[in-house]
CSV table of C-alpha atoms in Angstrom, one decimal:
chain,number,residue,atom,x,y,z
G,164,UNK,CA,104.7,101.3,95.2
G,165,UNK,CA,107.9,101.2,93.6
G,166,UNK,CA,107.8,98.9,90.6
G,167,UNK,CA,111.1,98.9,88.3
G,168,UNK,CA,111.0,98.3,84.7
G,169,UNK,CA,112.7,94.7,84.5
G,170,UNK,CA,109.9,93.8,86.7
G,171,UNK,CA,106.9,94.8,84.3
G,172,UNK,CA,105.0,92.7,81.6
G,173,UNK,CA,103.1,93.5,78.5
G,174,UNK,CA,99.4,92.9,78.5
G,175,UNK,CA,100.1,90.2,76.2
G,176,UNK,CA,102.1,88.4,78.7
G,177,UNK,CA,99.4,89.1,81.1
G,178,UNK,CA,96.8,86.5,78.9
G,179,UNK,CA,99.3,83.8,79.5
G,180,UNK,CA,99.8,84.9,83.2
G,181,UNK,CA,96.3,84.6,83.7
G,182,UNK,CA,95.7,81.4,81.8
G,183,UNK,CA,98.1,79.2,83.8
G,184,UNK,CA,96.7,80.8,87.1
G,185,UNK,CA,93.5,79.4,86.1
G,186,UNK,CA,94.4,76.2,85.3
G,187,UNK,CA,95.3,73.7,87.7
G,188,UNK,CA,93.9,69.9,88.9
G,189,UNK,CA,90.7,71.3,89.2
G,190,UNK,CA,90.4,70.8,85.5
G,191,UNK,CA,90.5,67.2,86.2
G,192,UNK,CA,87.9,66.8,88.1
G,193,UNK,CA,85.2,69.6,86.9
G,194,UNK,CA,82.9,67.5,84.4
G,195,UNK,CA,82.1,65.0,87.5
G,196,UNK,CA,81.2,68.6,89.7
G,197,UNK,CA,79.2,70.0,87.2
G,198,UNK,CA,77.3,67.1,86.1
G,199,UNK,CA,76.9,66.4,90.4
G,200,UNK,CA,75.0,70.0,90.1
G,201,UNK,CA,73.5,70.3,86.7
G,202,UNK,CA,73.4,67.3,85.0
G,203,UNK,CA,74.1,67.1,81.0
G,204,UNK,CA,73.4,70.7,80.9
G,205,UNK,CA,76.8,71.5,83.1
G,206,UNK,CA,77.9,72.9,79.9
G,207,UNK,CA,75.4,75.4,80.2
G,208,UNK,CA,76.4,76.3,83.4
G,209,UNK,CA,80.1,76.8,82.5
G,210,UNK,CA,79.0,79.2,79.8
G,211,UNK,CA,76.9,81.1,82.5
G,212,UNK,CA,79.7,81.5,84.7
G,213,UNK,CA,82.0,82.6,82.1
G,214,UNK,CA,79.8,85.2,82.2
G,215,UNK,CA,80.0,86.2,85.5
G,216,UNK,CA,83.9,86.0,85.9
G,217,UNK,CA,83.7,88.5,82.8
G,218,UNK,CA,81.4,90.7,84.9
G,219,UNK,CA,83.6,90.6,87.7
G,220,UNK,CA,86.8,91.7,85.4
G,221,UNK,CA,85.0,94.5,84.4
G,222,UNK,CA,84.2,95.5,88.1
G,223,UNK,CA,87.9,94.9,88.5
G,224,UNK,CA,88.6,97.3,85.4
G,225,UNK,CA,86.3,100.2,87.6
G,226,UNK,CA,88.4,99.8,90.5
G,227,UNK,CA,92.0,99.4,89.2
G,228,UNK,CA,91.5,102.1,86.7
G,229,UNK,CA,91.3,104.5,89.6
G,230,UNK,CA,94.3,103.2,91.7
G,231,UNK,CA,96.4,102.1,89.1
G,232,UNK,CA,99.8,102.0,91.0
G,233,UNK,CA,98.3,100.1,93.8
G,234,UNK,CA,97.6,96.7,94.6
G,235,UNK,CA,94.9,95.3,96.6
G,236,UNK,CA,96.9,95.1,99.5
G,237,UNK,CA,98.0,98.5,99.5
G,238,UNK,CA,94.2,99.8,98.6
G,239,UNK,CA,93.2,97.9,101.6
G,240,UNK,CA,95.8,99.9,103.6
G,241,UNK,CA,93.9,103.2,102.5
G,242,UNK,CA,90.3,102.1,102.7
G,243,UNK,CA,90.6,100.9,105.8
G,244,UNK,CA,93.5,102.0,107.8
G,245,UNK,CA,96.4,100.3,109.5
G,246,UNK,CA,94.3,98.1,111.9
G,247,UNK,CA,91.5,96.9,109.7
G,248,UNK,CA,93.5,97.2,106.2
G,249,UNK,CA,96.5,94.8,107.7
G,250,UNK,CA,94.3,91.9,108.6
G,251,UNK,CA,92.7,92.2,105.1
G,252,UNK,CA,96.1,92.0,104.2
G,253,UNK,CA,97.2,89.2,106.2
G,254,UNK,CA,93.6,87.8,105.0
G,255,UNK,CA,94.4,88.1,101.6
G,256,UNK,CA,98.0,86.5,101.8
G,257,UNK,CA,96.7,83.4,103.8
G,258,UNK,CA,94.1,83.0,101.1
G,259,UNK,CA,96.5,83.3,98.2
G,260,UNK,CA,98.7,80.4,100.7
G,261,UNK,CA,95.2,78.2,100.9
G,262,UNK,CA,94.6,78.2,97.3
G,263,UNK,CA,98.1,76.7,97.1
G,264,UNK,CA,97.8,74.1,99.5
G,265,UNK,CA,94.2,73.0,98.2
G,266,UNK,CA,96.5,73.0,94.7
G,267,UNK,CA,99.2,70.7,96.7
G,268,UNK,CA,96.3,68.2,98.4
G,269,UNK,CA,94.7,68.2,95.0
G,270,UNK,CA,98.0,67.3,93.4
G,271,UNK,CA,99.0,64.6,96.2
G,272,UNK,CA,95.1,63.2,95.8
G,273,UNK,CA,95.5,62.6,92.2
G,274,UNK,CA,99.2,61.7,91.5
G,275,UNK,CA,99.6,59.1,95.1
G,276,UNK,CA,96.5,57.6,93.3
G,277,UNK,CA,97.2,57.3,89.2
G,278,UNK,CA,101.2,58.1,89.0
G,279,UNK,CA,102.8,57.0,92.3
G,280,UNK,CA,100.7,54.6,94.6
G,281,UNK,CA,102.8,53.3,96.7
G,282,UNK,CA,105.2,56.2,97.2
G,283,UNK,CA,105.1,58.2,100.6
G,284,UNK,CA,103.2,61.4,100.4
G,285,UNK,CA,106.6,63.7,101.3
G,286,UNK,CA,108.5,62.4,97.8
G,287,UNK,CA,105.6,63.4,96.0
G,288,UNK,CA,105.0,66.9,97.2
G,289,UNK,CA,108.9,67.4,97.2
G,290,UNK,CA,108.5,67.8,93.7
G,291,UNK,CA,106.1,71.1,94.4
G,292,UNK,CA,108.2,72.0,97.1
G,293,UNK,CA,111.7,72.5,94.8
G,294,UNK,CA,110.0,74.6,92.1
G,295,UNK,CA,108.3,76.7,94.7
G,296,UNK,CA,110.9,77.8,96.4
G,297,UNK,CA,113.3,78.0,93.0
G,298,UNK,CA,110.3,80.3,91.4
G,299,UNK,CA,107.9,81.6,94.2
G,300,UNK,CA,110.6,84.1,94.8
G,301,UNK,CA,111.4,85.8,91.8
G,302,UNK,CA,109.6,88.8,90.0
G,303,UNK,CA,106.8,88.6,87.8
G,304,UNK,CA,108.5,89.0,84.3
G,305,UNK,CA,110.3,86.0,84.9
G,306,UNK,CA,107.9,83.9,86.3
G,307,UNK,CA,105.6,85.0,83.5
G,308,UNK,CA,108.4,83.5,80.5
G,309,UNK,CA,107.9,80.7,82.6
G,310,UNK,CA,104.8,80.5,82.4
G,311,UNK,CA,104.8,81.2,78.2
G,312,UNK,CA,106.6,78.1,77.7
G,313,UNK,CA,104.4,76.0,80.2
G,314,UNK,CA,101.2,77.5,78.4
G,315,UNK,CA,101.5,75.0,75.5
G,316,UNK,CA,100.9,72.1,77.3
G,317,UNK,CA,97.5,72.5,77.1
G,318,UNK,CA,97.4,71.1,73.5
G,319,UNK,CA,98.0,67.5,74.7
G,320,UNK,CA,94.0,67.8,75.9
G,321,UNK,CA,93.6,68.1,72.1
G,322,UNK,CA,95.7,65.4,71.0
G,323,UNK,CA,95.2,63.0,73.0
G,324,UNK,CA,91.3,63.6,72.6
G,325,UNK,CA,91.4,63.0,69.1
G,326,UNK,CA,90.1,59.1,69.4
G,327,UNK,CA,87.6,59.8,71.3
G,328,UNK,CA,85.4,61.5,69.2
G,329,UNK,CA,84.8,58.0,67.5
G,330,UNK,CA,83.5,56.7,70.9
G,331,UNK,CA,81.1,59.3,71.7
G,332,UNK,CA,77.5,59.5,72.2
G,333,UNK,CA,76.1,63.4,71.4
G,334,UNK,CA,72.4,62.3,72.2
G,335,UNK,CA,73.1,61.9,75.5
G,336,UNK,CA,73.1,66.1,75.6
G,337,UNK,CA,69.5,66.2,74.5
G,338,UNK,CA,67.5,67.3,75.8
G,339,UNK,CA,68.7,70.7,76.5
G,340,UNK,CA,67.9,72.2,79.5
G,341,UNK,CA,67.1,68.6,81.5
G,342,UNK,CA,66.8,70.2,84.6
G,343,UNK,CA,65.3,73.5,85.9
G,344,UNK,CA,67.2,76.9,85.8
G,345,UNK,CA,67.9,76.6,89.8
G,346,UNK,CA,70.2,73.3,89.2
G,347,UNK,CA,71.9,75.6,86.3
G,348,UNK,CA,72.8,78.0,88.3
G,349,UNK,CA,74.0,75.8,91.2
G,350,UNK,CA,76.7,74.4,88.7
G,351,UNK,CA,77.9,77.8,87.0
G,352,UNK,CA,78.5,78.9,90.5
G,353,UNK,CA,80.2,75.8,91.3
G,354,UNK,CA,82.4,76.1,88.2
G,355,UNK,CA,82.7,80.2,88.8
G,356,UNK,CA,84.8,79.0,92.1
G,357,UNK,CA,86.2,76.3,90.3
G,358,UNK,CA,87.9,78.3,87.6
G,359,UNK,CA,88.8,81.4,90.3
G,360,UNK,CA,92.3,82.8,89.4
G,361,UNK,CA,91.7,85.9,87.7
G,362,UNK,CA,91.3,87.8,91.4
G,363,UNK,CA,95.5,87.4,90.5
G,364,UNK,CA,94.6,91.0,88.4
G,365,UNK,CA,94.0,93.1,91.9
G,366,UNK,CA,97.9,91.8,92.8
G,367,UNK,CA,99.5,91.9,89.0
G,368,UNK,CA,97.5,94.6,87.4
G,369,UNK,CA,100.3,97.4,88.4
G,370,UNK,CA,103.2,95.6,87.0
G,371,UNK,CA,101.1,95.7,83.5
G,372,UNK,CA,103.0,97.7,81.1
G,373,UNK,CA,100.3,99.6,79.0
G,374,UNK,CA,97.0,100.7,78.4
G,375,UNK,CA,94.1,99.9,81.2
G,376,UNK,CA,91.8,98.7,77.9
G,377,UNK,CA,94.7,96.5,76.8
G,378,UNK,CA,95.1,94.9,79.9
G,379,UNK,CA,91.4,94.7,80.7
G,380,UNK,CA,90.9,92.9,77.4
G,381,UNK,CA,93.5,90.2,78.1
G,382,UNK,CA,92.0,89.0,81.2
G,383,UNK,CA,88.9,88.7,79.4
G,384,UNK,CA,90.4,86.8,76.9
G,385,UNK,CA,92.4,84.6,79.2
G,386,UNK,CA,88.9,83.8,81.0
G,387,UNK,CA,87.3,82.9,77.4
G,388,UNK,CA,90.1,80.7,76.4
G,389,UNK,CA,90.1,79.1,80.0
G,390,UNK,CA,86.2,78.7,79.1
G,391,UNK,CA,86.5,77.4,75.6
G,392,UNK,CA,89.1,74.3,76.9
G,393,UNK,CA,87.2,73.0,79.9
G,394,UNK,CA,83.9,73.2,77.9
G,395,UNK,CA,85.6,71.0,75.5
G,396,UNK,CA,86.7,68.9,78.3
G,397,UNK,CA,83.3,68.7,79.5
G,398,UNK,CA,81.4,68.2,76.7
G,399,UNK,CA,84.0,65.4,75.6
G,400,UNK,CA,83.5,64.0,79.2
G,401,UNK,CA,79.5,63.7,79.1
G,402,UNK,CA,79.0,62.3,75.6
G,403,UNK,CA,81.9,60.0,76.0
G,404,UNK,CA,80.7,58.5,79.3
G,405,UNK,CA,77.3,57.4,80.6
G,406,UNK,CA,74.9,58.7,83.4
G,407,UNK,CA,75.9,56.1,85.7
G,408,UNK,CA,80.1,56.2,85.0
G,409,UNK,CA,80.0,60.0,85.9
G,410,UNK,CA,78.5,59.5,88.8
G,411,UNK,CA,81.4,57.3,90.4
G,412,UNK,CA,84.2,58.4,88.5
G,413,UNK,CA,85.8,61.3,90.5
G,414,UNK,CA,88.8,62.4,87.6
G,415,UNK,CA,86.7,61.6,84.4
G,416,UNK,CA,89.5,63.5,82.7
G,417,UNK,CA,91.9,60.9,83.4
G,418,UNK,CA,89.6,57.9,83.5
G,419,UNK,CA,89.0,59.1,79.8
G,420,UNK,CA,92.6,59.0,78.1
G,421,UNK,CA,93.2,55.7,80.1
G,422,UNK,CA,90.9,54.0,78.0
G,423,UNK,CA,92.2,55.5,74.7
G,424,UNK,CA,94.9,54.4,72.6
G,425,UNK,CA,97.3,57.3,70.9
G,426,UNK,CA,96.5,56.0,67.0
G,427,UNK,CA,96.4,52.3,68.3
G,428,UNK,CA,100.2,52.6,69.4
G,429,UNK,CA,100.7,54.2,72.2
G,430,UNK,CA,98.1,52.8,75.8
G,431,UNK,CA,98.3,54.7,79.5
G,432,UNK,CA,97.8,58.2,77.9
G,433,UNK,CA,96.8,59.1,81.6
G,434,UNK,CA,100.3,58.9,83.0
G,435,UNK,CA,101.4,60.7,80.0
G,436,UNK,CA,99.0,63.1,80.0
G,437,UNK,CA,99.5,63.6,84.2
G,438,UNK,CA,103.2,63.8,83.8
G,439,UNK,CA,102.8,66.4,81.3
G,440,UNK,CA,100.3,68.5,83.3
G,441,UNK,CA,102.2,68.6,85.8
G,442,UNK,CA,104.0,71.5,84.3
G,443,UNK,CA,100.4,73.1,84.6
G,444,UNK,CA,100.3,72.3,87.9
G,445,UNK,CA,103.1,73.4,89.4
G,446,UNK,CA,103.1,76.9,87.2
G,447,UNK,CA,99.5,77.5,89.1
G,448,UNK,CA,100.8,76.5,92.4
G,449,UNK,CA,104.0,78.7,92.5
G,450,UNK,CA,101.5,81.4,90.7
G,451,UNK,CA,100.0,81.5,94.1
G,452,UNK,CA,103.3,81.3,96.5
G,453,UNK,CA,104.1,84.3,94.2
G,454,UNK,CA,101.3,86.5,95.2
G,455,UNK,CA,101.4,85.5,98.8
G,456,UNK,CA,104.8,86.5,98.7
G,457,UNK,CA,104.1,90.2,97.1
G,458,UNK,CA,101.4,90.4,100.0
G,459,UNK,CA,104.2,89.5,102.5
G,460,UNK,CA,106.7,91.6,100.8
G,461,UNK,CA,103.7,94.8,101.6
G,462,UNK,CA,102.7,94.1,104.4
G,463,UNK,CA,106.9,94.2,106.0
G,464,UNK,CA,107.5,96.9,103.6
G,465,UNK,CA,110.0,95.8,101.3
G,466,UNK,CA,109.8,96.6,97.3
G,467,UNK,CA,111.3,93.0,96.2
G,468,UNK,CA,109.6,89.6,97.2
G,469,UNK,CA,111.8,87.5,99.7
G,470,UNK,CA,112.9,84.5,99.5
G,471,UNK,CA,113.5,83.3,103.3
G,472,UNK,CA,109.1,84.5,103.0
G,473,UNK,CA,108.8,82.1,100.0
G,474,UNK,CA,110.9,79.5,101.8
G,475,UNK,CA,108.7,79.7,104.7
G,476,UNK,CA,105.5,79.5,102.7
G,477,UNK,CA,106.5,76.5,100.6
G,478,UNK,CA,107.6,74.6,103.9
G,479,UNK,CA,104.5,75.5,105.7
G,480,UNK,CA,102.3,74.0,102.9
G,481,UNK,CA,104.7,71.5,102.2
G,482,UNK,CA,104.7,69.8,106.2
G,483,UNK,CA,100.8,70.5,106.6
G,484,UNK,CA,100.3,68.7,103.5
G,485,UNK,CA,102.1,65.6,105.0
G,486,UNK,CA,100.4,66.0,108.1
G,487,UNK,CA,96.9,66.0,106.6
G,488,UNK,CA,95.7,63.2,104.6
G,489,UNK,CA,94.4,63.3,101.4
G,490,UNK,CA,91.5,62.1,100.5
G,491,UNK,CA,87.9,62.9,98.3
G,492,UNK,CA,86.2,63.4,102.0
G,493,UNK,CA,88.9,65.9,102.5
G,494,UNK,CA,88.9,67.6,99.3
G,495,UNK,CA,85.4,68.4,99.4
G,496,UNK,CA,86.0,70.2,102.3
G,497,UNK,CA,88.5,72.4,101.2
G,498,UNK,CA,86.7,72.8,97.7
G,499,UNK,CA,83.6,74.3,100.4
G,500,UNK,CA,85.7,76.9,102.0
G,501,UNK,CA,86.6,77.6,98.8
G,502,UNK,CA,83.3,78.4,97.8
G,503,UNK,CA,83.0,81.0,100.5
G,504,UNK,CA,86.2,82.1,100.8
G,505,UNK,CA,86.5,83.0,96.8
G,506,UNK,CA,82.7,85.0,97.2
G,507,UNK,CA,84.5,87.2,100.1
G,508,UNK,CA,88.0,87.9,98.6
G,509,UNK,CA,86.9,87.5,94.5
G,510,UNK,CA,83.8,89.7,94.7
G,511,UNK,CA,82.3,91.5,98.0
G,512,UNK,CA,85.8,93.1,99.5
G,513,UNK,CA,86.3,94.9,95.9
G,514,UNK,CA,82.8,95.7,95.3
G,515,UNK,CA,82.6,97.2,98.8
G,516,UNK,CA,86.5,98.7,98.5
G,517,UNK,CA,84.7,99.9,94.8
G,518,UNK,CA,81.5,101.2,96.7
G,519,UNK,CA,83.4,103.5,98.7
G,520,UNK,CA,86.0,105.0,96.1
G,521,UNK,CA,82.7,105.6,93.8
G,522,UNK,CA,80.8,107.3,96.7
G,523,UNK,CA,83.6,109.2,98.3
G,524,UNK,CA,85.1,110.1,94.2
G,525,UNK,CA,88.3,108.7,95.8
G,526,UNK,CA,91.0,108.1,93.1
G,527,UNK,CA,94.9,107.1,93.5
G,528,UNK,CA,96.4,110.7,93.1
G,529,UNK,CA,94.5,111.9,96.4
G,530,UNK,CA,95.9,108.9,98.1
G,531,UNK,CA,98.8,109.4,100.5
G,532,UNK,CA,100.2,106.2,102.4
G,533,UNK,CA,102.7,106.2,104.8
């Protein structure tokens, strides 16, 4: 693969790359999943599957290191063949295109419900639709500034949190360990699929600029910051509300800074706090158009992504997103398929593609693709 050098990053940009990848709505609803699963000790379970997305970078670091000019579409190409590699391809690109839908329905769920109610579902994803196609297309340096001035957003979890601490209840987390082990590991595996984004390495990792150890460090310190904000979000969500509120409220996120003043000033920090997220948002959605598009851009052969492929992408999600409804029913569908989906393409294709390379002593410089 042909990468040039305007379209590299540093590993430090890679962090924030990674960061914004991982962080989408899903946030918003997590603490109501994990205490669905695990109770008060969903904090527990977030810490455990922090653990294994760190595992699974490292398996990542075994793999990449030994095809470092190569994608995972392009090692599927090898490993495979032509037949069997291209639908992995193709399967990789429409997984890459579900994640963004499931970004878009999440997006339409949440903001036809707090921000815009009685506006039609088509002006709302319009919004996605326009910075898709202005950014799915272009290369991943600049996508990734993009992304260094979105990252900072984040800090209006912190400021508007800062009330309420006075509101809290910290008893409400003892015990520790409520529930048995089993229940614990239900909810770090529902978090693990949660929180997936960091499979965005096997596209990105050959348009790193620097050393493997470098780059392998910043993903694991883009998956411990990720960590360290939604187990503050968590841990703020159970010991502000009780047993019975977290059962019925589906966004506690939200439901939390709209009943919170801003130092006794400013009320409705939800539809501030949504309007600003947005920018998270919609960097994670067009995160995802991007790699479909560098799948696309493979798999017809061409060295830049396109933007007529983008177009078509952002359309596609954008009309089946108006076709579907959106609603919790729904979403819990999609957040199922997820959970198998992200097992097949996150973990078991690259541990078996890994399997074979360490059993054959296959490396990139014996590789030849036509």
């Amino acid at each position: 693969m042909i990468i040039k050098q305007n379209e590299t990053i540093s590993s430090f940009q890679l962090f924030f790359y990674m960061v914004i990848v991982q962080l989408n709505v899903a946030t918003l609803t997590l603490p109501m999943y994990l205490y669905k699963e695990s109770s008060y000790d969903g904090w527990i379970s977030l810490l455990i599957s922090c653990l294994f997305s760190v595992c699974t970078i490292f398996l990542y670091s075994f793999l990449l290191k030994r095809f470092p000019n190569l994608t995972i579409f392009e090692i599927c190409t090898f490993f495979f063949g032509k037949w069997i590699g291209g639908i992995l391809k193709i399967s990789y690109i429409l997984y890459f295109i579900f994640i963004a839908y499931f970004i878009n329905q999440s997006y339409l769920f949440v903001f036809s419900k707090w921000v815009f109610p009685n506006s039609p579902a088509w002006s709302i994803l319009l919004l996605l639709l326009i910075i898709g196609i202005y950014l799915g297309k272009e290369n991943i340096r600049t996508m990734t500034r993009f992304f260094q001035l979105s990252f900072w957003t984040f800090l209006i979890i912190f400021i508007f949190s800062i009330e309420a601490f006075q509101k809290v209840e910290w008893k409400f987390l003892l015990p520790v360990a409520q529930v048995n082990f089993t229940h614990i590991l239900k909810g770090s595996y529902t978090s693990y699929y949660f929180l997936h984004g960091f499979e965005c390495l096997l596209v990105v990792y050959p348009y790193v600029k620097g050393p493997h150890i470098k780059t392998i460090k910043s993903s694991i310190f883009s998956i411990l910051f990720i960590t360290l904000i939604n187990l503050f979000i968590v841990v703020l969500c159970f010991v502000f509300f009780s047993k019975k509120e977290l059962q019925l409220i589906p966004e506690p996120t939200i439901y939390l800074f709209k009943t919170l003043t801003f130092f006794k000033e400013l009320e409705r920090l939800d539809l501030l706090f949504l309007s600003v997220w947005f920018v998270i948002i919609a960097s994670s959605y067009v995160s995802y158009i991007n790699l479909a598009n560098t799948g696309i851009s493979n798999l017809i052969k061409r060295n830049r992504t396109s933007t007529f492929s983008t177009l078509t992408i952002c359309i596609i999600v954008f009309l089946i997103g108006n076709l579907v409804p959106s609603s919790i029913e729904f979403l819990d569908i999609l957040i199922k398929t997820i959970s198998i989906l992200s097992i097949i393409f996150i973990l078991l294709i690259p541990t078996l593609i890994l399997c074979i390379s360490l059993l054959f002593k296959i490396k990139s410089k014996e590789m030849k693709l036509s």
